[in-house]
Tab-separated table of C-alpha atoms in Angstrom:
chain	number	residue	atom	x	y	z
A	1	UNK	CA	-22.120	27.740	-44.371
A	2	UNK	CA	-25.098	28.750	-46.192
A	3	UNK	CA	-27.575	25.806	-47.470
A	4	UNK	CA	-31.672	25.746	-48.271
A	5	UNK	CA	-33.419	25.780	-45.836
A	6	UNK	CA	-34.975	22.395	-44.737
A	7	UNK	CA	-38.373	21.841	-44.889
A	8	UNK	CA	-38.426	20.483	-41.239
A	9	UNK	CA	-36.367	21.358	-38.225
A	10	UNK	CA	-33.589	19.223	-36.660
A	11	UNK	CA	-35.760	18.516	-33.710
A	12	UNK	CA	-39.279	17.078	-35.685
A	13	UNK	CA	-36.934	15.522	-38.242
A	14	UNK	CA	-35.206	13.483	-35.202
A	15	UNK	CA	-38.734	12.604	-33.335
A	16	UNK	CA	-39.964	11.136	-36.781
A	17	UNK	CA	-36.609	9.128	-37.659
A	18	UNK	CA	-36.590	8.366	-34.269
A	19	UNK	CA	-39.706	6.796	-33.765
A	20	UNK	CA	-38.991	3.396	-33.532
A	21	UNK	CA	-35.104	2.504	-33.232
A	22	UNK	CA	-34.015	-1.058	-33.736
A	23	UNK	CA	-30.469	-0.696	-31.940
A	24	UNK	CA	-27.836	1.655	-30.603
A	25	UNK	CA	-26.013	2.029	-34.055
A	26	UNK	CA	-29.526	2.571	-35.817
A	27	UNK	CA	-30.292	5.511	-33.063
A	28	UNK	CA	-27.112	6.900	-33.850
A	29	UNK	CA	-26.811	6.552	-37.407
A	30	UNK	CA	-29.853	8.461	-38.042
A	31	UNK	CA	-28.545	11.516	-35.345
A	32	UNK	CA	-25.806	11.676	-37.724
A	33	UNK	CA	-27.758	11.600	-40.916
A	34	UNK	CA	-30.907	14.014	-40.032
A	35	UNK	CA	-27.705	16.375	-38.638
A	36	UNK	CA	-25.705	16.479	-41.881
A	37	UNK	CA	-29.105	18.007	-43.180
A	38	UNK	CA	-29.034	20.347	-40.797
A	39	UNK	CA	-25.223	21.276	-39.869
A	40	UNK	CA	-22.359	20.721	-41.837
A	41	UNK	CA	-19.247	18.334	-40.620
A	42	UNK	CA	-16.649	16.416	-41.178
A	43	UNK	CA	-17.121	13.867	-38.137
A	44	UNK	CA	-19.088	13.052	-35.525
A	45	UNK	CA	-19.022	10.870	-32.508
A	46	UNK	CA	-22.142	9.848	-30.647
A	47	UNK	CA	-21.643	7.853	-27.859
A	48	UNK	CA	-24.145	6.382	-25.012
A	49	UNK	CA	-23.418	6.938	-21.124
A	50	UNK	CA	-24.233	4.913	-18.181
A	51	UNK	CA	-27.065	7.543	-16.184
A	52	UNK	CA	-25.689	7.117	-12.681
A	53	UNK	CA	-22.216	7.661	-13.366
A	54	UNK	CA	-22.313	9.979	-16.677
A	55	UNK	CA	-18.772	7.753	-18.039
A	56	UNK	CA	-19.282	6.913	-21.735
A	57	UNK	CA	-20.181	2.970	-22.002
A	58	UNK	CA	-20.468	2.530	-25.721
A	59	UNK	CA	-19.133	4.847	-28.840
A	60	UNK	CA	-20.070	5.022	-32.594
A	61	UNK	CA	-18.351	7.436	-35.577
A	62	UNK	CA	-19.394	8.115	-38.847
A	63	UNK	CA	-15.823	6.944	-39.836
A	64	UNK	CA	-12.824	5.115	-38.589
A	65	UNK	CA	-9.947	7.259	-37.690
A	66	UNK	CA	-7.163	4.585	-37.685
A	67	UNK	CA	-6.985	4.156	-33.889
A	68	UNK	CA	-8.407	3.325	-30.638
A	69	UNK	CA	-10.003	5.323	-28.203
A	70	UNK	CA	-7.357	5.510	-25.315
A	71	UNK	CA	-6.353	8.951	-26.483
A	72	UNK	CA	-10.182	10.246	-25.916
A	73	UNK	CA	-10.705	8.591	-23.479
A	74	UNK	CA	-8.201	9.408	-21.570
A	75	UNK	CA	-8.301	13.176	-22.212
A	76	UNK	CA	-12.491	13.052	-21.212
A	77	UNK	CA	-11.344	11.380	-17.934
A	78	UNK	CA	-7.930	13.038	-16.782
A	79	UNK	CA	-6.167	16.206	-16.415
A	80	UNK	CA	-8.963	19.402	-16.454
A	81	UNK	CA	-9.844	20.649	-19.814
A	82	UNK	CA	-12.328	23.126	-22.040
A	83	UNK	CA	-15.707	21.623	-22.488
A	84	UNK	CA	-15.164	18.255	-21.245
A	85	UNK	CA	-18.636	16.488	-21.303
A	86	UNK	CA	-19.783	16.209	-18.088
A	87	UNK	CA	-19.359	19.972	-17.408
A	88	UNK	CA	-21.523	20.774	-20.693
A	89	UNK	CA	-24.329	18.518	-19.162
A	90	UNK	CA	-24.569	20.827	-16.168
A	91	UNK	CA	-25.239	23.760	-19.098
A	92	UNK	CA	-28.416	24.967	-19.769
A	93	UNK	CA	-28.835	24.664	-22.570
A	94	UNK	CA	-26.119	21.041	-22.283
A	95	UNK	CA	-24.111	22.409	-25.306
A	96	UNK	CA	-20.927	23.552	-26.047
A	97	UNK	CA	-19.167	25.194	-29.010
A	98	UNK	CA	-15.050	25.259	-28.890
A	99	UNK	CA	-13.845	27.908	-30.580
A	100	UNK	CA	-16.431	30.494	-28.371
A	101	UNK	CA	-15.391	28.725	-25.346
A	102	UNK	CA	-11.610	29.197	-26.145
A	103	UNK	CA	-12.478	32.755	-27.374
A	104	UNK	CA	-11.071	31.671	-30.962
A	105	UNK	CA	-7.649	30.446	-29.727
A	106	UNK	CA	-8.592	26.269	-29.958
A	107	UNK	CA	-5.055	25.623	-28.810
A	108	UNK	CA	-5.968	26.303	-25.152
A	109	UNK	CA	-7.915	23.468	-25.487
A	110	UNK	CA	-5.382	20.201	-24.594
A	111	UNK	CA	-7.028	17.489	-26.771
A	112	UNK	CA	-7.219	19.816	-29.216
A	113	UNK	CA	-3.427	20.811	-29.098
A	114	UNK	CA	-2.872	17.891	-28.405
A	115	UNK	CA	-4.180	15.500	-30.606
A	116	UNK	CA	-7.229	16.113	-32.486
A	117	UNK	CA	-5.601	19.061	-34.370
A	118	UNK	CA	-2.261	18.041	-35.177
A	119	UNK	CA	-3.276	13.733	-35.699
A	120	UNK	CA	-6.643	14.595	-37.252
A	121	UNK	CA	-6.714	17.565	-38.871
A	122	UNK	CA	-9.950	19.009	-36.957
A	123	UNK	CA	-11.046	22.509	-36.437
A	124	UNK	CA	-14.053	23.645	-34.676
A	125	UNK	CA	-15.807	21.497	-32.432
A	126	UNK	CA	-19.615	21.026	-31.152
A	127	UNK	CA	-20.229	18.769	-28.039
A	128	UNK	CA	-24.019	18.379	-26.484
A	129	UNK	CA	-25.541	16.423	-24.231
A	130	UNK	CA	-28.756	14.865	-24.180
A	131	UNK	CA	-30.570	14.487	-20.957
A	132	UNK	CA	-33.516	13.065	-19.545
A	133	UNK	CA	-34.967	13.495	-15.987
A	134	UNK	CA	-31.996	15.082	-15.256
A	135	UNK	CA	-29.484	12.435	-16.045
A	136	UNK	CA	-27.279	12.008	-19.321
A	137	UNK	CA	-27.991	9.343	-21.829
A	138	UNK	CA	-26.044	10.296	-24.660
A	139	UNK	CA	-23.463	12.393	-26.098
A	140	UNK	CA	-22.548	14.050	-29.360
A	141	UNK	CA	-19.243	15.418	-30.859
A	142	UNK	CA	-19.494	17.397	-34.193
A	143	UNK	CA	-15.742	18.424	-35.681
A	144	UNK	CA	-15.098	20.893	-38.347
A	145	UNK	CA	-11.567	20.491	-40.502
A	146	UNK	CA	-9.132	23.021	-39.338
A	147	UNK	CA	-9.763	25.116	-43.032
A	148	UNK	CA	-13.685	25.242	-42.330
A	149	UNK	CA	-15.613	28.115	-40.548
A	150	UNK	CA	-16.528	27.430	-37.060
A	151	UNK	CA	-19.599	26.320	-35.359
A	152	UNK	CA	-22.482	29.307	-34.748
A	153	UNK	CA	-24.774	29.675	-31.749
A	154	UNK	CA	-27.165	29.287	-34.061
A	155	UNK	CA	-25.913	25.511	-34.701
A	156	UNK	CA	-25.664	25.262	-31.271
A	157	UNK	CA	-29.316	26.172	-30.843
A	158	UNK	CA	-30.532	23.374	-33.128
A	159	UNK	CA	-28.730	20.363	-31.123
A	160	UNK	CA	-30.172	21.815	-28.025
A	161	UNK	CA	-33.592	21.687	-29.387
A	162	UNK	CA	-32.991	18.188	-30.049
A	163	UNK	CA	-31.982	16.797	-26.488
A	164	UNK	CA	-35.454	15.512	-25.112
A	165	UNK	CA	-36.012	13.807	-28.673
A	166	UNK	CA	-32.712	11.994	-28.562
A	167	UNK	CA	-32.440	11.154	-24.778
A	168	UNK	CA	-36.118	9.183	-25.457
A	169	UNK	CA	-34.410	7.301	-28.111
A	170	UNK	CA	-31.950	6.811	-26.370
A	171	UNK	CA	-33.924	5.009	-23.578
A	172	UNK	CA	-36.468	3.350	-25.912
A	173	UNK	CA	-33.817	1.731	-27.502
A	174	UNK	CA	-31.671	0.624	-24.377
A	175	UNK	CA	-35.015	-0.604	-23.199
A	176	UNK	CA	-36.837	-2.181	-25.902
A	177	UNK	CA	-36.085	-5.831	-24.141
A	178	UNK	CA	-37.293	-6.882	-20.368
A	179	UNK	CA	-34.404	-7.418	-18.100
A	180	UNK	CA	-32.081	-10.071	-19.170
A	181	UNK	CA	-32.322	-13.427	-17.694
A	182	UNK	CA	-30.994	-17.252	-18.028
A	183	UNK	CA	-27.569	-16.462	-21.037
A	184	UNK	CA	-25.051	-13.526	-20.653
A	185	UNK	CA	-22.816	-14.096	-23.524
A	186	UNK	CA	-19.584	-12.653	-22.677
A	187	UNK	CA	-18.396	-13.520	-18.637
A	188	UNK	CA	-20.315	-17.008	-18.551
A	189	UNK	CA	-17.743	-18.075	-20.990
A	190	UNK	CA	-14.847	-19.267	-20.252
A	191	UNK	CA	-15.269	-18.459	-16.311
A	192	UNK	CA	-14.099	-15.081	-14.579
A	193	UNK	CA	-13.283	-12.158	-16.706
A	194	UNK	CA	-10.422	-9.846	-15.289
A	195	UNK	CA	-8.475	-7.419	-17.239
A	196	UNK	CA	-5.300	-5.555	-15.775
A	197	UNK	CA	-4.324	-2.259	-17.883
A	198	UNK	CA	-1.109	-0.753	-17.421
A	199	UNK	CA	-0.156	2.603	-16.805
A	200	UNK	CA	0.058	3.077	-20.918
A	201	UNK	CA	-3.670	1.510	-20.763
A	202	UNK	CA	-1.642	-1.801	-22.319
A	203	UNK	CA	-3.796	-4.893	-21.560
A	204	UNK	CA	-1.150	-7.071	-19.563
A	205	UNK	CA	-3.510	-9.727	-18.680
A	206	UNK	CA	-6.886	-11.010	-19.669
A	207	UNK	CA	-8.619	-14.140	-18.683
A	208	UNK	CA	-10.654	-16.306	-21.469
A	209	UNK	CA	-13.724	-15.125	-19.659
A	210	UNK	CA	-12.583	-11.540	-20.452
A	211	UNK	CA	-11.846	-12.253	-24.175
A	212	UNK	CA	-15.297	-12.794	-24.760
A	213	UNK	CA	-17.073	-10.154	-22.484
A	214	UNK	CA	-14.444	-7.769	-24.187
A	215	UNK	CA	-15.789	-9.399	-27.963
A	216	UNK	CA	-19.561	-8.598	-26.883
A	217	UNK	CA	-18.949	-4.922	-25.559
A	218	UNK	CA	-17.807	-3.872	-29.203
A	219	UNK	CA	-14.126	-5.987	-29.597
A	220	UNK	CA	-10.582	-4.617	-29.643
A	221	UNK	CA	-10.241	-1.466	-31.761
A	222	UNK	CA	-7.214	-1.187	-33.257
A	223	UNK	CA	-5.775	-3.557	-30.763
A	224	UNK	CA	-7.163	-1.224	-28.121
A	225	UNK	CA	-10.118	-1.766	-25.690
A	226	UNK	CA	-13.796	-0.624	-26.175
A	227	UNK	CA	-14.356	2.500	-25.434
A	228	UNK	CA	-16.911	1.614	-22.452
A	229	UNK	CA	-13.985	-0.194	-20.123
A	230	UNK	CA	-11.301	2.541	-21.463
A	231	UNK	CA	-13.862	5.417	-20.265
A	232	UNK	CA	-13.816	3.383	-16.672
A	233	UNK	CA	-10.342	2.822	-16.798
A	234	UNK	CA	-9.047	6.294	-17.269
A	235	UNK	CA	-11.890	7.537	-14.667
A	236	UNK	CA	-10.560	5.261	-12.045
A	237	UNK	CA	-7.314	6.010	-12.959
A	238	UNK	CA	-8.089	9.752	-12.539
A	239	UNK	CA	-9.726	9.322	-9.159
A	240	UNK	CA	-8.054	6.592	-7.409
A	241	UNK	CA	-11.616	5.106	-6.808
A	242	UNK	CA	-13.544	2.065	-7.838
A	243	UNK	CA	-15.586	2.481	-10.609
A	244	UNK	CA	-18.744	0.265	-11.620
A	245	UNK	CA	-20.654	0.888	-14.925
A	246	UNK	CA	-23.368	-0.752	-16.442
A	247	UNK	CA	-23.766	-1.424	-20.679
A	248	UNK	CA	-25.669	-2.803	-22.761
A	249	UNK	CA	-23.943	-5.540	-25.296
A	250	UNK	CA	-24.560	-5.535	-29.152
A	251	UNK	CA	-25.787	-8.925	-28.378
A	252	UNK	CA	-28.466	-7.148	-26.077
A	253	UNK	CA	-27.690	-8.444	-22.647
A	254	UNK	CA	-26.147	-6.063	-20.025
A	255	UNK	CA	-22.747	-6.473	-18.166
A	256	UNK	CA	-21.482	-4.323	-15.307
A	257	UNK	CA	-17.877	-2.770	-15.745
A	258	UNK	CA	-15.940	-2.281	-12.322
A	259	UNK	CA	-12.866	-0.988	-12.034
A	260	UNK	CA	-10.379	-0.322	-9.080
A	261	UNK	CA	-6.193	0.453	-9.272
A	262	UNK	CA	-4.379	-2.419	-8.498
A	263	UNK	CA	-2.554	-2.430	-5.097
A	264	UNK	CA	0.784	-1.393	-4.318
A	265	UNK	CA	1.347	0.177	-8.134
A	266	UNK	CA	2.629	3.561	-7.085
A	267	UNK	CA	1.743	6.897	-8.808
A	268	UNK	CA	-0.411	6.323	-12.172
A	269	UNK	CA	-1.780	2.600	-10.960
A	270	UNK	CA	-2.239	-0.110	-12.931
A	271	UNK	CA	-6.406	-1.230	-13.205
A	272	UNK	CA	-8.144	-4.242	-12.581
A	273	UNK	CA	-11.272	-4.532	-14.530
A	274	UNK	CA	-13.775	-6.991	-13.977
A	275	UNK	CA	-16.647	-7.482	-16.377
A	276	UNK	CA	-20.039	-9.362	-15.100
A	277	UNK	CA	-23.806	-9.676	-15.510
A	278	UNK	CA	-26.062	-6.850	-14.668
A	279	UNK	CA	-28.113	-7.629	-11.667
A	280	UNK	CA	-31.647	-7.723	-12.729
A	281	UNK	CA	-32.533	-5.298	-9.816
A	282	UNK	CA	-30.173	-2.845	-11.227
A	283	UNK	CA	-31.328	-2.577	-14.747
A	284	UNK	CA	-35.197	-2.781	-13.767
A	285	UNK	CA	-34.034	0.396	-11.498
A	286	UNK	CA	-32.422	1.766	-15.034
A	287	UNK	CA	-35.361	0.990	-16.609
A	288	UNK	CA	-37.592	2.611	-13.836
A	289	UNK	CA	-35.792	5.659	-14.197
A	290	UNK	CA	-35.760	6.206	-17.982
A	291	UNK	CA	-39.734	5.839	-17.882
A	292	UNK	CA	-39.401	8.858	-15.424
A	293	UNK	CA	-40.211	7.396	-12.006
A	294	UNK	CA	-38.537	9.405	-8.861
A	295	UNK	CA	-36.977	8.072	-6.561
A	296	UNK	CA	-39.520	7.284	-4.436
A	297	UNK	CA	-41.507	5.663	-7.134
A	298	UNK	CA	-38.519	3.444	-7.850
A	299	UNK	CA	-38.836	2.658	-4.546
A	300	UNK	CA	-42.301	1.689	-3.935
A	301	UNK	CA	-42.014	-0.705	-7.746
A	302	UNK	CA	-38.688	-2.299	-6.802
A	303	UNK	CA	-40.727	-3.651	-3.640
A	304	UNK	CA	-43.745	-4.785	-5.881
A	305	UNK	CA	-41.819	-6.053	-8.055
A	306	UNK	CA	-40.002	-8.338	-5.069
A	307	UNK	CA	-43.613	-9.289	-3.990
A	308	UNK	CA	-44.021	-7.258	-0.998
A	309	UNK	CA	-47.551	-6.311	-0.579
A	310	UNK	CA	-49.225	-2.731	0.188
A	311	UNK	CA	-48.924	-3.290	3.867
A	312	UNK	CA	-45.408	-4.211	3.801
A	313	UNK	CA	-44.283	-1.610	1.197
A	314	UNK	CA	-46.046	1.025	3.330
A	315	UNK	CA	-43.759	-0.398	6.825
A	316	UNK	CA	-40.644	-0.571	4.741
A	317	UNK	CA	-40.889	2.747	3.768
A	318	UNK	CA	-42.156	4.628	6.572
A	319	UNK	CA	-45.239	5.780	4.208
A	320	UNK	CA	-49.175	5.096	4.811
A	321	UNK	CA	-51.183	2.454	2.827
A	322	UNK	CA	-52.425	5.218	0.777
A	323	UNK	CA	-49.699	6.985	-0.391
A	324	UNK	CA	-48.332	3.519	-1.130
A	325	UNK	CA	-51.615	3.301	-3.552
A	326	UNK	CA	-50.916	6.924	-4.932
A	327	UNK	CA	-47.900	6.235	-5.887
A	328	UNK	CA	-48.573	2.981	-8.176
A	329	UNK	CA	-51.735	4.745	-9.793
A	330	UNK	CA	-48.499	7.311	-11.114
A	331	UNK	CA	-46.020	4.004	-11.763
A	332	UNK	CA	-48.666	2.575	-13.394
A	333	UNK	CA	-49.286	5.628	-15.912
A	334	UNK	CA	-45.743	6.073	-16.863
A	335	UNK	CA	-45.066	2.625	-17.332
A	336	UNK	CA	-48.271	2.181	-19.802
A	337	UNK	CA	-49.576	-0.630	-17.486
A	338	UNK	CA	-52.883	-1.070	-15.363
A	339	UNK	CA	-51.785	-4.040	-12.622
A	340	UNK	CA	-48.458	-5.132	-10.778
A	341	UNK	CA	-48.904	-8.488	-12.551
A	342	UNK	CA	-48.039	-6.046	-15.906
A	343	UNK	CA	-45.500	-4.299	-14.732
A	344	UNK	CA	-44.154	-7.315	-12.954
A	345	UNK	CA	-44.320	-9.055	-16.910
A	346	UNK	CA	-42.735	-6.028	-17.736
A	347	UNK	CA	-40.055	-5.858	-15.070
A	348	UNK	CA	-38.901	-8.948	-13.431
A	349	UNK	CA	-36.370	-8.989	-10.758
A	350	UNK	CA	-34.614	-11.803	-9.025
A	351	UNK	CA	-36.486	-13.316	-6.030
């Protein structure tokens, strides 16, 4: 579709609106708005994913589509299919245009045939990923209507120049707060909360501890789960395996998601979900990660931040005193801090 050219590209257009993101839905609606300058569409989903596991734990859309999210979900998270999201983030570039992938025919495509054509109305469809130190943090979905012209490499080229900008927002704005401590909105109320989903991802019981962790990770849509325990659901469901997430609430506390089939269902198993704080140590080792530490380095600051001392990091981990000391002069610099006491402030893990 022909259109001016803008006076800035996608990329430096995103690192300025970008800059300083309030919340999730702020990050995401400025993706969408600095895009629509950029590419034309006629929706979008961007959508946050947990780094360890790559399963979607929170969705936005620039408009509501009448329903819930089982359908997507559980098409991203069942059968095999063309460009499914976690395949794209092994691309290089992590982005993915439908109708070259199909080779024009979008019908081999089965959420396509099956429901985002003939519910919808969509055409053409874009999907990236945005990654940082090699894990996903976000997602995007660009459709076209089925009478538009299809996506270009060229459009594709654009997003891709964008990933690094958006997977920093991303993580600035998932980690804007320290670690959670003392309230947890939703599973302190109202005691346990358990969920079990039926085969047709029906909600067949839900304790009063559930009703309000379910309320703080984004309520029912359309009578219909959030997307971040539907995404878990249909994984588990998938694999047969337990499942264990972690999000970050609207309210800005984090919860862990696990899932696991419930015994003796036979064939597509019922799910038990179970919804419960984040362990500090878990999100500090998030948080350690999005500011770029390796491994090791996680390693060596989840000990300082537990108290252990040079000596006793260094026995722990089978390194010398030294390379202990190395490695928090390079914690130190990518964490924008000058003494464990900082990061510590910064960072604070249960005792």
């Amino acid at each position: 579709m022909a259109r001016p050219a803008p006076s800035l590209s996608l990329r430096d257009r995103l690192a300025r609106d970008l800059a300083a993101p309030s919340s999730m839905e702020d990050v995401a609606d400025r993706v969408y708005a600095a895009t629509r300058r950029h590419i034309d569409f006629d929706f979008a989903c961007f959508a946050t994913t947990d780094p360890t596991t790559g399963v979607l734990t929170w969705a936005s859309k620039t408009r509501d589509l009448g329903v819930g999210d089982v359908d997507f979900a559980a098409a991203e998270y069942g059968a095999p299919d063309i460009n499914k999201f976690d395949e794209i983030a092994r691309r290089d570039p992590p982005v993915a245009i439908l109708s070259i992938d199909t080779d024009g025919d979008l019908s081999r495509c089965r959420r396509h045939r099956e429901f985002m054509s003939p519910v919808f109305g969509f055409g053409d469809e874009l999907r990236a990923c945005f990654l940082g130190r090699a894990a996903t943090w976000a997602v995007l979905a660009l459709y076209r209507r089925a009478d538009e012209p299809s996506f270009t490499p060229a459009d594709a080229a654009v997003i891709a120049a964008t990933g690094a900008v958006v997977a920093d927002a991303v993580q600035r704005a998932l980690f804007r707060l320290p670690p959670p401590g003392g309230s947890h909105a939703g599973p302190d109320r109202g005691g346990p909360a358990v969920v079990i989903v039926d085969a047709a991802d029906r909600v067949t019981h839900m304790t009063a501890g559930a009703r309000a962790a379910v309320d703080v990770l984004g309520g029912l849509d359309h009578g219909q789960l959030p997307p971040g325990i539907l995404a878990v659901v249909a994984s588990t469901r998938t694999s047969g395996a337990p499942l264990t997430t972690q999000t970050l609430t609207r309210d800005g506390t984090w919860l862990s998601v696990r899932t696991a089939p419930l015994d003796g269902v036979a064939t597509v198993p019922d799910v038990v979900v179970t919804v419960e704080p984040t362990s500090r140590a878990a999100v500090s080792r998030m948080a350690l990660a999005a500011h770029g530490l390796t491994a090791r380095e996680e390693d060596v600051a989840l000990q300082v931040l537990q108290g252990a001392h040079t000596r006793d990091i260094a026995a722990t981990l089978h390194l010398s005193p030294y390379t202990v000391q190395d490695h928090l002069k390079t914690i130190f610099a990518k964490l924008g801090v000058s003494s464990r006491r900082e990061m510590t402030a910064r960072l604070v893990l249960d005792a």
